[in-house]
Tab-separated table of C-alpha atoms in Angstrom:
chain	number	residue	atom	x	y	z
E	12	MET	CA	69.731	33.765	-118.850
E	13	ILE	CA	66.600	36.021	-117.571
E	14	VAL	CA	66.128	39.343	-118.950
E	15	THR	CA	64.581	42.390	-117.325
E	16	VAL	CA	62.757	45.011	-119.059
E	17	THR	CA	62.464	48.524	-117.761
E	18	LEU	CA	60.639	50.991	-120.157
E	19	ASN	CA	60.526	53.586	-117.663
E	20	ALA	CA	63.841	53.504	-116.244
E	21	ALA	CA	64.339	55.963	-112.678
E	22	LEU	CA	66.742	56.863	-110.263
E	23	ASP	CA	64.890	56.293	-107.148
E	24	VAL	CA	65.557	58.851	-104.179
E	25	THR	CA	63.940	57.012	-100.645
E	26	TRP	CA	64.251	59.471	-97.765
E	27	GLU	CA	62.962	57.780	-94.089
E	28	VAL	CA	61.454	59.606	-91.912
E	29	ALA	CA	60.207	59.738	-87.981
E	30	GLU	CA	56.304	60.233	-88.677
E	31	LEU	CA	55.114	61.356	-91.856
E	32	ARG	CA	52.578	64.049	-91.557
E	33	PRO	CA	50.833	66.252	-94.162
E	34	ARG	CA	51.405	70.238	-94.082
E	35	THR	CA	54.339	69.941	-92.141
E	36	SER	CA	58.179	70.142	-92.215
E	37	HIS	CA	60.186	66.550	-91.235
E	38	ARG	CA	63.549	65.781	-90.700
E	39	VAL	CA	64.858	63.020	-92.978
E	40	LEU	CA	66.484	60.360	-90.836
E	41	ALA	CA	68.521	58.613	-93.651
E	42	ALA	CA	68.790	58.918	-97.664
E	43	HIS	CA	69.320	56.293	-100.271
E	44	GLU	CA	69.601	56.874	-104.076
E	45	ARG	CA	70.137	54.477	-106.562
E	46	ALA	CA	69.063	53.271	-110.152
E	47	GLY	CA	65.279	51.702	-110.068
E	48	GLY	CA	62.346	51.210	-111.687
E	49	LYS	CA	60.299	47.708	-110.970
E	50	GLY	CA	62.335	45.377	-113.701
E	51	ILE	CA	65.653	46.805	-112.364
E	52	ASN	CA	64.768	46.317	-108.829
E	53	VAL	CA	63.715	42.544	-109.788
E	54	ALA	CA	67.303	42.269	-111.114
E	55	ARG	CA	68.703	43.236	-108.272
E	56	VAL	CA	66.855	40.349	-106.102
E	57	LEU	CA	67.270	38.259	-109.071
E	58	ALA	CA	71.256	38.258	-108.708
E	59	PHE	CA	70.852	38.198	-104.993
E	60	LEU	CA	69.226	34.873	-106.017
E	61	GLY	CA	72.201	33.750	-108.179
E	62	HIS	CA	71.423	34.765	-111.059
E	63	SER	CA	73.504	37.059	-113.808
E	64	PRO	CA	70.549	38.961	-115.253
E	65	VAL	CA	70.551	41.260	-117.863
E	66	VAL	CA	69.087	44.449	-117.995
E	67	THR	CA	67.266	46.591	-120.770
E	68	GLY	CA	65.046	49.215	-121.154
E	69	LEU	CA	65.179	53.328	-122.328
E	70	ALA	CA	67.454	55.928	-120.147
E	71	GLY	CA	68.245	59.056	-121.315
E	72	GLY	CA	70.405	62.812	-119.725
E	73	PRO	CA	72.076	62.837	-116.737
E	74	THR	CA	69.942	60.802	-114.783
E	75	GLY	CA	70.149	58.574	-117.308
E	76	ARG	CA	73.501	57.881	-116.860
E	77	LEU	CA	73.103	57.827	-113.571
E	78	ILE	CA	71.162	54.790	-113.972
E	79	HIS	CA	73.873	52.874	-116.631
E	80	ASP	CA	76.492	54.139	-113.602
E	81	GLY	CA	74.651	52.401	-110.822
E	82	LEU	CA	73.777	49.246	-112.332
E	83	ARG	CA	77.156	48.905	-113.249
E	84	SER	CA	78.743	50.047	-109.927
E	85	ALA	CA	76.625	47.200	-108.545
E	86	GLY	CA	78.174	44.120	-111.075
E	87	ILE	CA	74.575	43.947	-113.197
E	88	ASP	CA	74.791	43.497	-116.812
E	89	ALA	CA	73.339	46.813	-117.979
E	90	SER	CA	72.161	46.879	-121.634
E	91	LEU	CA	70.245	50.192	-121.922
E	92	VAL	CA	69.452	52.215	-124.822
E	93	SER	CA	69.185	55.899	-124.762
E	94	VAL	CA	66.952	58.717	-125.504
E	95	ALA	CA	67.328	62.359	-125.960
E	96	GLY	CA	64.788	62.961	-123.095
E	97	GLU	CA	65.425	62.979	-119.214
E	98	SER	CA	64.797	59.998	-117.378
E	99	ARG	CA	62.790	60.222	-113.978
E	100	ARG	CA	63.237	59.976	-110.963
E	101	THR	CA	60.898	58.679	-107.701
E	102	VAL	CA	60.447	59.434	-103.880
E	103	THR	CA	59.806	57.711	-101.554
E	104	VAL	CA	59.166	58.660	-97.920
E	105	VAL	CA	58.673	55.702	-95.727
E	106	SER	CA	57.449	56.762	-92.445
E	107	ARG	CA	59.347	54.677	-89.010
E	108	ASP	CA	56.278	55.328	-86.789
E	109	ASP	CA	54.413	52.478	-88.717
E	110	GLY	CA	56.324	51.256	-91.561
E	111	ASP	CA	53.624	53.084	-94.200
E	112	ALA	CA	55.437	54.439	-97.601
E	113	THR	CA	54.311	57.250	-99.488
E	114	VAL	CA	55.773	57.626	-103.263
E	115	PHE	CA	56.249	59.737	-105.585
E	116	ASN	CA	56.582	58.719	-109.477
E	117	GLY	CA	57.897	60.896	-112.104
E	118	LEU	CA	56.093	60.488	-115.859
E	119	GLY	CA	59.203	59.729	-117.327
E	120	PRO	CA	60.580	61.238	-120.837
E	121	GLU	CA	58.593	61.667	-123.673
E	122	VAL	CA	59.797	58.963	-126.502
E	123	THR	CA	60.038	59.099	-130.402
E	124	ALA	CA	58.558	57.101	-132.465
E	125	THR	CA	62.257	56.369	-133.662
E	126	GLU	CA	63.680	56.039	-130.452
E	127	TRP	CA	60.625	53.197	-129.649
E	128	ALA	CA	61.945	51.612	-133.056
E	129	ALA	CA	65.632	51.481	-132.264
E	130	PHE	CA	64.455	49.427	-128.698
E	131	VAL	CA	62.607	47.138	-130.351
E	132	THR	CA	65.456	45.915	-132.518
E	133	HIS	CA	68.024	46.496	-129.674
E	134	TYR	CA	65.880	43.875	-128.220
E	135	ALA	CA	64.638	41.678	-130.600
E	136	THR	CA	68.737	40.777	-129.808
E	137	THR	CA	68.377	40.902	-126.439
E	138	VAL	CA	66.432	38.394	-125.225
E	139	ARG	CA	67.596	35.558	-127.844
E	140	GLY	CA	68.650	32.686	-125.900
E	141	ALA	CA	66.986	34.153	-123.024
E	142	SER	CA	64.610	31.320	-120.678
E	143	VAL	CA	62.362	34.540	-119.238
E	144	VAL	CA	61.760	37.585	-120.093
E	145	VAL	CA	60.810	39.905	-117.327
E	146	LEU	CA	58.117	42.987	-118.147
E	147	SER	CA	57.778	45.436	-115.369
E	148	GLY	CA	56.444	48.726	-114.478
E	149	SER	CA	55.234	51.615	-116.676
E	150	THR	CA	55.352	52.755	-119.743
E	151	PRO	CA	57.100	56.657	-120.230
E	152	PRO	CA	55.400	58.882	-122.492
E	153	GLY	CA	55.078	58.227	-126.626
E	154	LEU	CA	54.627	54.451	-126.547
E	155	PRO	CA	52.357	53.114	-128.457
E	156	PRO	CA	49.467	51.286	-126.252
E	157	ASP	CA	50.485	48.075	-127.836
E	158	ALA	CA	53.811	48.130	-126.644
E	159	TYR	CA	54.019	45.427	-124.405
E	160	ALA	CA	52.284	43.295	-126.731
E	161	VAL	CA	54.862	43.988	-128.958
E	162	LEU	CA	57.361	42.823	-126.464
E	163	ILE	CA	55.845	39.918	-125.492
E	164	ARG	CA	55.468	38.692	-129.263
E	165	VAL	CA	58.815	39.075	-129.908
E	166	ALA	CA	59.650	37.131	-126.514
E	167	ALA	CA	57.817	34.332	-127.635
E	168	GLU	CA	59.523	34.123	-131.187
E	169	ALA	CA	62.973	33.847	-129.236
E	170	GLY	CA	61.457	30.991	-127.444
E	171	ALA	CA	61.438	33.143	-123.806
E	172	LEU	CA	58.393	32.640	-121.655
E	173	THR	CA	57.387	35.854	-120.306
E	174	VAL	CA	56.564	37.475	-116.951
E	175	LEU	CA	54.406	40.996	-116.738
E	176	ASP	CA	54.091	43.178	-114.006
E	177	THR	CA	52.203	46.204	-115.025
E	178	SER	CA	48.755	48.023	-114.783
E	179	GLY	CA	46.273	49.829	-116.647
E	180	PRO	CA	45.715	50.239	-120.338
E	181	ALA	CA	49.127	48.764	-120.690
E	182	LEU	CA	48.123	45.458	-118.695
E	183	THR	CA	44.954	45.280	-121.020
E	184	ALA	CA	46.827	45.882	-124.404
E	185	ALA	CA	49.155	43.428	-123.496
E	186	LEU	CA	46.651	40.556	-122.566
E	187	GLU	CA	45.747	39.511	-126.459
E	188	ALA	CA	49.561	38.862	-126.741
E	189	GLY	CA	49.154	36.135	-124.063
E	190	PRO	CA	51.915	36.814	-121.328
E	191	ASP	CA	52.665	33.099	-119.510
E	192	VAL	CA	52.213	35.009	-116.467
E	193	ILE	CA	50.522	38.695	-115.372
E	194	LYS	CA	50.881	39.585	-111.478
E	195	PRO	CA	48.506	41.879	-110.799
E	196	ASN	CA	47.501	42.977	-106.680
E	197	ALA	CA	43.964	43.208	-105.736
E	198	ALA	CA	43.425	46.647	-106.774
E	199	GLU	CA	44.991	46.327	-110.451
E	200	LEU	CA	42.265	43.154	-110.868
E	201	ALA	CA	39.776	45.124	-109.826
E	202	GLU	CA	40.904	48.288	-112.154
E	203	VAL	CA	41.075	45.998	-115.267
E	204	THR	CA	38.403	44.090	-115.255
E	205	GLY	CA	36.008	46.031	-112.800
E	206	CYS	CA	35.165	42.843	-111.491
E	207	ALA	CA	34.462	43.253	-107.149
E	208	ASP	CA	35.445	39.581	-106.542
E	209	PRO	CA	38.815	38.601	-106.981
E	210	ALA	CA	38.604	35.493	-108.179
E	211	ALA	CA	35.953	36.225	-110.916
E	212	ALA	CA	38.636	38.809	-111.935
E	213	VAL	CA	41.815	36.059	-112.502
E	214	THR	CA	39.281	34.442	-114.716
E	215	GLU	CA	38.399	37.608	-116.544
E	216	LEU	CA	42.200	38.161	-117.132
E	217	ARG	CA	42.613	34.343	-118.641
E	218	ARG	CA	40.190	34.645	-120.541
E	219	ARG	CA	41.271	37.320	-122.068
E	220	GLY	CA	44.943	36.199	-123.351
E	221	ALA	CA	47.017	35.426	-119.788
E	222	ARG	CA	47.966	32.271	-119.370
E	223	THR	CA	49.080	32.442	-114.959
E	224	VAL	CA	47.730	35.008	-113.220
E	225	VAL	CA	49.230	35.305	-109.648
E	226	ALA	CA	47.509	37.641	-107.602
E	227	SER	CA	48.363	39.671	-104.217
E	228	ALA	CA	45.632	38.012	-101.710
E	229	GLY	CA	46.917	40.599	-98.957
E	230	PRO	CA	47.405	39.257	-95.882
E	231	ASP	CA	46.729	36.409	-97.162
E	232	GLY	CA	49.744	35.732	-99.213
E	233	LEU	CA	49.049	35.326	-103.123
E	234	ARG	CA	46.830	33.386	-105.111
E	235	ALA	CA	47.559	31.891	-108.588
E	236	VAL	CA	45.578	30.181	-111.445
E	237	THR	CA	47.704	28.058	-113.756
E	238	PRO	CA	46.697	25.769	-116.721
E	239	ASN	CA	47.964	23.130	-113.903
E	240	GLY	CA	45.905	24.172	-110.797
E	241	ALA	CA	45.623	26.542	-108.766
E	242	TRP	CA	47.310	27.154	-105.062
E	243	LEU	CA	46.993	29.596	-102.696
E	244	ALA	CA	50.310	30.427	-101.024
E	245	ALA	CA	50.372	32.571	-96.981
E	246	PRO	CA	52.921	33.757	-95.097
E	247	PRO	CA	53.584	32.822	-91.449
E	248	ALA	CA	53.561	36.227	-90.089
E	249	LEU	CA	53.008	39.570	-91.241
E	250	LEU	CA	56.163	42.390	-91.213
E	251	SER	CA	55.996	46.241	-90.953
E	252	GLY	CA	58.058	48.160	-92.764
E	253	ASN	CA	58.734	49.300	-96.726
E	254	PRO	CA	56.237	47.004	-98.753
E	255	THR	CA	57.544	48.909	-102.059
E	256	GLY	CA	59.947	45.932	-102.905
E	257	ALA	CA	57.741	43.582	-102.117
E	258	GLY	CA	55.984	42.638	-105.241
E	259	ASP	CA	59.456	43.267	-107.394
E	260	ALA	CA	60.745	40.426	-105.446
E	261	CYS	CA	57.711	38.327	-105.538
E	262	VAL	CA	58.294	38.739	-109.587
E	263	ALA	CA	62.057	37.637	-108.712
E	264	ALA	CA	60.602	34.497	-107.678
E	265	ILE	CA	58.532	33.412	-110.290
E	266	ALA	CA	60.922	34.569	-113.338
E	267	SER	CA	64.002	32.637	-111.138
E	268	GLY	CA	61.294	29.456	-110.920
E	269	LEU	CA	60.167	29.297	-114.308
E	270	ALA	CA	63.530	29.479	-115.287
E	271	ALA	CA	64.078	26.124	-113.432
E	272	ARG	CA	60.938	24.542	-114.267
E	273	ALA	CA	59.796	24.673	-110.670
E	274	ALA	CA	56.424	23.284	-110.005
E	275	TRP	CA	54.027	26.230	-108.921
E	276	PRO	CA	53.816	25.378	-105.291
E	277	ASP	CA	57.432	25.526	-104.818
E	278	ILE	CA	57.586	29.323	-107.251
E	279	LEU	CA	54.780	30.378	-104.436
E	280	ARG	CA	56.745	29.041	-101.110
E	281	GLU	CA	59.589	31.697	-102.690
E	282	ALA	CA	57.853	34.023	-103.633
E	283	VAL	CA	55.953	34.485	-100.596
E	284	ALA	CA	59.217	34.256	-98.459
E	285	LEU	CA	60.861	37.024	-100.958
E	286	SER	CA	58.008	39.147	-100.365
E	287	ALA	CA	58.678	39.119	-97.300
E	288	ALA	CA	62.210	39.257	-97.009
E	289	ALA	CA	61.845	42.588	-98.945
E	290	VAL	CA	59.379	44.736	-96.302
E	291	PRO	CA	62.261	45.092	-93.849
E	292	CYS	CA	64.649	47.135	-96.179
E	293	ALA	CA	64.764	50.574	-96.161
E	294	THR	CA	64.991	50.510	-100.291
E	295	ALA	CA	63.254	48.391	-103.389
E	296	GLY	CA	65.118	45.565	-104.250
E	297	GLU	CA	66.718	44.839	-101.327
E	298	VAL	CA	65.963	41.563	-99.810
E	299	ASP	CA	66.614	40.301	-95.953
E	300	PRO	CA	68.851	36.951	-96.502
E	301	SER	CA	67.471	36.257	-92.079
E	302	VAL	CA	63.670	36.666	-93.025
E	303	TYR	CA	63.786	34.633	-96.242
E	304	SER	CA	65.476	32.130	-94.776
E	305	GLN	CA	63.003	31.374	-92.415
E	306	PHE	CA	59.812	32.071	-93.808
E	307	ARG	CA	60.913	29.539	-96.998
E	308	GLN	CA	60.352	27.018	-94.182
E	309	GLU	CA	56.982	27.829	-92.981
E	310	VAL	CA	55.221	29.369	-95.744
E	311	ARG	CA	51.647	27.413	-96.407
E	312	VAL	CA	50.726	26.563	-99.903
E	313	ALA	CA	47.046	24.944	-100.174
E	314	GLU	CA	45.419	23.940	-103.473
E	315	LEU	CA	42.191	25.741	-104.509
E	316	ALA	CA	39.337	23.956	-106.540
E	317	PRO	CA	40.107	25.636	-109.987
E	318	PRO	CA	37.937	28.618	-110.886
E	319	CYS	CA	34.324	28.081	-112.329
E	320	HIS	CA	34.545	28.725	-115.962
E	321	ARG	CA	31.309	31.309	-117.304
């Protein structure tokens, strides 16, 4: 069983426009609305891969009910904990002209200490028997700085591997709990470590507690540094479209590979292929099966020399 955690679940609204131009009116050519948040998007891709993930997290108010109903209608097992505050909405504006996406993320509801304690209790029960737990996205206001660290420790005590995809202070505080895998992008690497050199930043994150770092190398693909080796996985071509779901597809591939105890080169090959397959799709959590099928045969994986520890 794979459990995905979305502490700041959202109702994702995506608008497609011909071209995004500041300070002018736009005609929306297509609109999409669905349950979202990074962990929920990961769960959708896991379902595409044939898994039956369990989604947990926090949701509240009428928007929270829409999130829960959307997951149920999609056939995804949802085990969300209710909070009094209203769940957030996100708005993504996709320009068909160049494929760029502009994202507006709400903060989310204020979560009380009592609500957080209730969630931790619920979560401890949910992860029993899980092989992998995915912890993704931002945390809503009111949660303690070490919220993800608490959840990582609980999952480890239950015998599950953890995959963490967050940024900023939430990532910094979680490192001391020793997540099995973290997946920062280049900007997040620099923000958390202060290192401009990605290789040095990865080394620093592992020094602070992350066992494996899978970092975006931009158009070069993914760079992974693990206790057993380092690899660079590169896509055969670049695609235009909406990149907002690529990171979540990557995390889904990592979780799926860990659950199957696959070798890291194989996990990375799948991660790059799934990330690429998400780009042509209008909404996060979807992948293009034809792109996925093609790319997984063509992704190049090269072993790298392990980074020097200073």
